[in-house]
XYZ file of C-alpha atoms in Angstrom:
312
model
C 21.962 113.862 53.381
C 25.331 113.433 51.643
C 28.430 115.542 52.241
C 27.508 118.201 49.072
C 24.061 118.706 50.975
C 25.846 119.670 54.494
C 27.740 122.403 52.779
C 25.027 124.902 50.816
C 26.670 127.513 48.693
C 28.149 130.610 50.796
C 28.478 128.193 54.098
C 31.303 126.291 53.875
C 33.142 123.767 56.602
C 34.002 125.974 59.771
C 32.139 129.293 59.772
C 29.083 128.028 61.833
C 29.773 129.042 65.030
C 27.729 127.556 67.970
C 30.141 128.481 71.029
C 29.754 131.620 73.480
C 33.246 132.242 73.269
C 33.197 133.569 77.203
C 36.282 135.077 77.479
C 35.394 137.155 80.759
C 36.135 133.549 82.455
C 39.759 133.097 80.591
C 41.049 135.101 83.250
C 39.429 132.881 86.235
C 41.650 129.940 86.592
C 39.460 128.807 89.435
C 36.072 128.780 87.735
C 38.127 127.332 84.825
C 39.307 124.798 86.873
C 35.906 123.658 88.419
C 33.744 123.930 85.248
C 36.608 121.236 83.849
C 35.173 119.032 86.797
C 31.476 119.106 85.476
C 30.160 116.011 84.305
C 28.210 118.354 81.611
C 31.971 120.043 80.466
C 33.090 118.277 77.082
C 36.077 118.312 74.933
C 37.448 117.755 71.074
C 41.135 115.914 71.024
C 43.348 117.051 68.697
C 46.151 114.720 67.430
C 48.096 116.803 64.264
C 45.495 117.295 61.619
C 43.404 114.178 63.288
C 40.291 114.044 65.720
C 39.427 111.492 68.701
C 36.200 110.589 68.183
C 34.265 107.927 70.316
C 32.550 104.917 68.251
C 29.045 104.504 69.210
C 27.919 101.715 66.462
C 28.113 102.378 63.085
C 28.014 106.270 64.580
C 31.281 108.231 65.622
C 31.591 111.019 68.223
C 33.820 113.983 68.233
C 32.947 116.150 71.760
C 33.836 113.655 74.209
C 33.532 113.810 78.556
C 36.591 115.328 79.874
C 37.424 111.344 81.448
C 36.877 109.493 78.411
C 39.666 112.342 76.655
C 41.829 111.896 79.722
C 41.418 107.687 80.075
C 42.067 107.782 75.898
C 45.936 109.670 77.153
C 45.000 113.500 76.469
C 47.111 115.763 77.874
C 45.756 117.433 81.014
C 46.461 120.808 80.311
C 42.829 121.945 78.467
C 42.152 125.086 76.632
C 38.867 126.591 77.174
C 37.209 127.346 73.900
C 33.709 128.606 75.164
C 30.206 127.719 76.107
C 27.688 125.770 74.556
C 24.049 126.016 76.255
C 25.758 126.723 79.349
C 28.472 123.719 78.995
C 31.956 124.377 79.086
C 33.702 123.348 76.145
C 37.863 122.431 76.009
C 39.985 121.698 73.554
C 43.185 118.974 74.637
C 45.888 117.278 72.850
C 46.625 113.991 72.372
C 50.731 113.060 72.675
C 51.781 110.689 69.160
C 52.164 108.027 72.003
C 48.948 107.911 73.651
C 47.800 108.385 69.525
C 49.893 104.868 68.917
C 48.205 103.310 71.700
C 45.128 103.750 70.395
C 45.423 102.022 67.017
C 43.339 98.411 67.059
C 40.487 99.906 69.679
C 36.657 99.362 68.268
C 36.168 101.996 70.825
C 38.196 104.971 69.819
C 39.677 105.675 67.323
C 42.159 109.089 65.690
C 40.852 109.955 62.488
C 41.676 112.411 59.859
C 39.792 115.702 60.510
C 39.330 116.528 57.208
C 38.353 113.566 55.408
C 35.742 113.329 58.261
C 34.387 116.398 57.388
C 34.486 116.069 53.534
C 32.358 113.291 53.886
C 29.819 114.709 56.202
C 30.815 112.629 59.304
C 30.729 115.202 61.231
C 27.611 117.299 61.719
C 28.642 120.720 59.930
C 27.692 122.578 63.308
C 30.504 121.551 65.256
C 33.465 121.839 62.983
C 34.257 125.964 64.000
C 34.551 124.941 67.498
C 36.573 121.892 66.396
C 38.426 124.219 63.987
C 39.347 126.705 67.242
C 40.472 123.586 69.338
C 42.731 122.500 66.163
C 44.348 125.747 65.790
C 44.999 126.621 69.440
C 46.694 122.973 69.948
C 48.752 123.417 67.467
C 50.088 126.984 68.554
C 50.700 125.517 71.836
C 52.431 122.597 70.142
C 54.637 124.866 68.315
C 55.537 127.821 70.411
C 56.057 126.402 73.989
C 58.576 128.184 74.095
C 59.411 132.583 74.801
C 60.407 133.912 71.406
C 62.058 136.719 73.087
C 64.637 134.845 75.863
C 64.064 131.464 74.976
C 62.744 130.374 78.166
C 59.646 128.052 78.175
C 56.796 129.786 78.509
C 53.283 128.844 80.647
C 49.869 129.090 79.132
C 47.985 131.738 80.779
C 44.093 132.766 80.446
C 42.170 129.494 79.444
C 45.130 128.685 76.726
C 44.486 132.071 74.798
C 47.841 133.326 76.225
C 51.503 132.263 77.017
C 53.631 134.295 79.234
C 57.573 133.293 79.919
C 58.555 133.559 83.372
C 61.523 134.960 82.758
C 60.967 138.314 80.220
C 57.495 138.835 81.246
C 56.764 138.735 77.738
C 53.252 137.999 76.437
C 52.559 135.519 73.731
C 49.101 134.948 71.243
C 47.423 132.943 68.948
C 48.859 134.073 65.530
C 45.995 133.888 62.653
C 47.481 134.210 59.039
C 45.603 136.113 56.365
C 45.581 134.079 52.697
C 43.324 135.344 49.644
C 41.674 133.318 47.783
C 40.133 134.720 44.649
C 37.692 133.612 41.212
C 39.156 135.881 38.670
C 36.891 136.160 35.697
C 36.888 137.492 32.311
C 33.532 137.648 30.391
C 32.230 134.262 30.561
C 35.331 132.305 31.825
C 37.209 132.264 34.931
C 40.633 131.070 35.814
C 41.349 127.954 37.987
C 44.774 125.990 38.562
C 45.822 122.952 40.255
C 48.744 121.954 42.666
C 50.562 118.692 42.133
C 48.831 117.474 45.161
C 45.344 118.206 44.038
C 43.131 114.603 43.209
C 43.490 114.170 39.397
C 41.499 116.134 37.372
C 40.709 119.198 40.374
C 41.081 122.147 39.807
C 40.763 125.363 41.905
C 40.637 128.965 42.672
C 44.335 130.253 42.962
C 45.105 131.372 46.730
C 48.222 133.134 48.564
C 49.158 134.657 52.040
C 48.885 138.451 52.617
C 52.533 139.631 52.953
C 53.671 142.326 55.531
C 52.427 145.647 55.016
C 49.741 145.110 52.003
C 46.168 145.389 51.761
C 43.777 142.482 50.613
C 43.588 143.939 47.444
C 47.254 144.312 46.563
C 47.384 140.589 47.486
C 45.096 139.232 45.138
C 46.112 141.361 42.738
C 50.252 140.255 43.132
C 49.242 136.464 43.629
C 47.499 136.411 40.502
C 49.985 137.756 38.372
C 52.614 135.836 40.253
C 51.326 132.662 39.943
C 49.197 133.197 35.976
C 50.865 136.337 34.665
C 46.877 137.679 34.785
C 46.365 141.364 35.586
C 43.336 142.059 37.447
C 41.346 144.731 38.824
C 37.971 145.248 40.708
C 38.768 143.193 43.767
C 35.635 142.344 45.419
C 35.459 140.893 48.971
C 32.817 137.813 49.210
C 33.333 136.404 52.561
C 35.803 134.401 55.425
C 36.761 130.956 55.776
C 38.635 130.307 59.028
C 40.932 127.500 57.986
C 43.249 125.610 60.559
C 46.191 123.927 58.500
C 47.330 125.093 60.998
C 45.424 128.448 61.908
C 44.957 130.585 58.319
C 41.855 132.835 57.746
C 40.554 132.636 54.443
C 39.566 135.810 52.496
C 37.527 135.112 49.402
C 37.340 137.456 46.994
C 36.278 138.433 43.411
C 38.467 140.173 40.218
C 38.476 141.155 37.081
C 41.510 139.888 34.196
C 42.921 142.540 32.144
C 44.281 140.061 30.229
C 44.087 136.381 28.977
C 47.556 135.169 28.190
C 48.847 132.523 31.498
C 51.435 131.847 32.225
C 51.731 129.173 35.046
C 54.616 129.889 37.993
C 55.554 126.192 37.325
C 56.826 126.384 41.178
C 53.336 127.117 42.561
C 51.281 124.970 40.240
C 51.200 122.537 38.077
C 48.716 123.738 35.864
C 45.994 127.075 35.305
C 43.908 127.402 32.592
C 40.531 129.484 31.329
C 37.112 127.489 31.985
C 33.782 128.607 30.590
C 30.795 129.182 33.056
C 29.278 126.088 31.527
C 32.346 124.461 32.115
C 32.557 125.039 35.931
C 29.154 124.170 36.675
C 29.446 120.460 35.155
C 32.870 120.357 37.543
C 31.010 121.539 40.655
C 28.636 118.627 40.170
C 31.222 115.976 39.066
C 29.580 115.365 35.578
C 32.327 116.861 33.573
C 32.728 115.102 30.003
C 36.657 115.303 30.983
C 36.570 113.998 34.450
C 37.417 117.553 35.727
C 36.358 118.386 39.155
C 36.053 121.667 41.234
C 36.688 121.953 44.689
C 35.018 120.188 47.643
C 31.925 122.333 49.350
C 33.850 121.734 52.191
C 36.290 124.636 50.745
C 35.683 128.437 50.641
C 36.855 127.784 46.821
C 34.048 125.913 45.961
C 31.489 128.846 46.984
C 33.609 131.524 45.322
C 33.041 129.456 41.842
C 29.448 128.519 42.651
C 28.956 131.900 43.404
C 30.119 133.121 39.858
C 28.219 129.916 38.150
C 25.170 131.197 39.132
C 25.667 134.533 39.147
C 24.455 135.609 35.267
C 25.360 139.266 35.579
């Protein structure tokens, strides 16, 4: 099965959820603390936007035993991210030292979550739970500290919460709302492409949901921000949950008013018109042009499939 095949259209990386997310037992530090003791309990290691995974052969592993993530340096403090057929299931950190002294092992090794993924190293089944681990590690990474007194804060309930001993205040996971959106007019549809993109990519154009606006007034500003394109009919499709570092996807479907871009030169590097037959020879890589669409791995990728195919 190769990496295209693990990612059908409208099931992208991350939306497969396999955990009981338990959260009556966040609040039992006791239970917590003795399912962490279970031979059966099992963890994913974060390190930045990389994974610990175990070698077994020519075969790599991503949940590890909660002693081979402590003897490879994770940090101790876990964060309980649910139950899987009655297993408990943590997610820990790993420390850019403990990371360094892992580089020359055959028998672990920190690798790149999403180029693991994008090549189907990684059965597609596991990556929401890894997903949750990778966005709660890096909250705790980045707010250890009360954004109220400045005091540092303790993680409460299973890692869902911090509290600062101090204030009393309360602080959670922050998710951040971005549209993504396949605007179409007629038989073409309008894709651009970042600076960073692999030459040749393009993709559907995407932008966080500002304070105080619906879904729909955000794909309707990002567009005409970023292509000077008018739209209307917003259409939701579906969720991505997205943790670079914790986002939440929102794919979506419009209609241009109009056909003249012009490109925010700041945001991209490029947008353009592309027929239907177009994007289907860039979603298989057999472009004339070398043009590509996005990954399967990527919400993107189902949004345009979705239009390819769709005839109406």
């Amino acid at each position: 099965m190769s990496a295209f095949d693990s990612f059908p259209l409208g099931q992208p990386a991350f939306v497969t959820n396999v955990l009981d997310r338990a959260a009556h037992l966040r609040r039992d530090d006791e239970k917590l603390f003795a399912m962490e003791q279970k031979p059966s309990s099992r963890a994913y290691v974060i390190y930045r936007d990389s994974l610990l995974v175990k070698r077994d052969g020519d075969k790599t592993r991503a949940l590890l035993g909660i002693d081979e993530a402590l003897k490879s340096g994770a940090n101790p403090g876990t964060i309980f991210l649910g139950l899987r057929d009655g297993a408990a299931i943590f997610g820990m950190g790993l420390a850019q030292a403990a990371a360094e002294k892992l580089i020359g092992r055959e028998d672990f090794t920190v690798t790149e979550l999403r180029g693991m993924a994008m090549q189907g190293a990684i059965p597609p089944e596991e990556l929401s739970a890894i997903a949750m681990a990778k966005s709660m590690v890096s909250w705790h990474q980045r707010h250890g500290y009360c954004a109220n007194c400045g005091t540092r804060s303790a993680m409460k309930e299973g890692g869902w919460k911090r509290e600062c001993p101090a204030c009393k205040a309360e602080h959670f996971p922050r998710t951040d709302p971005v549209v993504i959106m396949l605007v179409a007019s007629g038989e073409k549809c309008l894709l651009g492409r970042q600076k960073q993109f692999p030459p040749g990519m393009y993709s559907c154009l995407a932008g966080f949901v500002e304070a105080a606006e619906t879904i729909e007034d955000a794909v309707r500003r990002e567009i005409l921000e970023e292509s000077g394109i008018r739209c209307t009919d917003v259409q939701y499709y579906m969720t991505q949950p997205w943790p670079y570092p914790s986002s939440l996807m929102i794919g979506c479907s419009a209609r241009a008013l109009n056909e003249d871009v012009v490109v925010d030169r700041s945001e991209l590097e490029d947008a353009r018109w592309f027929t239907r037959e177009e994007a289907a020879l860039m979603l298989t890589r057999t472009h004339p042009d070398g043009l590509a669409g996005p990954h399967p791995f990527a919400i993107a990728h189902h949004l345009l499939g979705r239009w390819v195919h769709n005839k109406s």
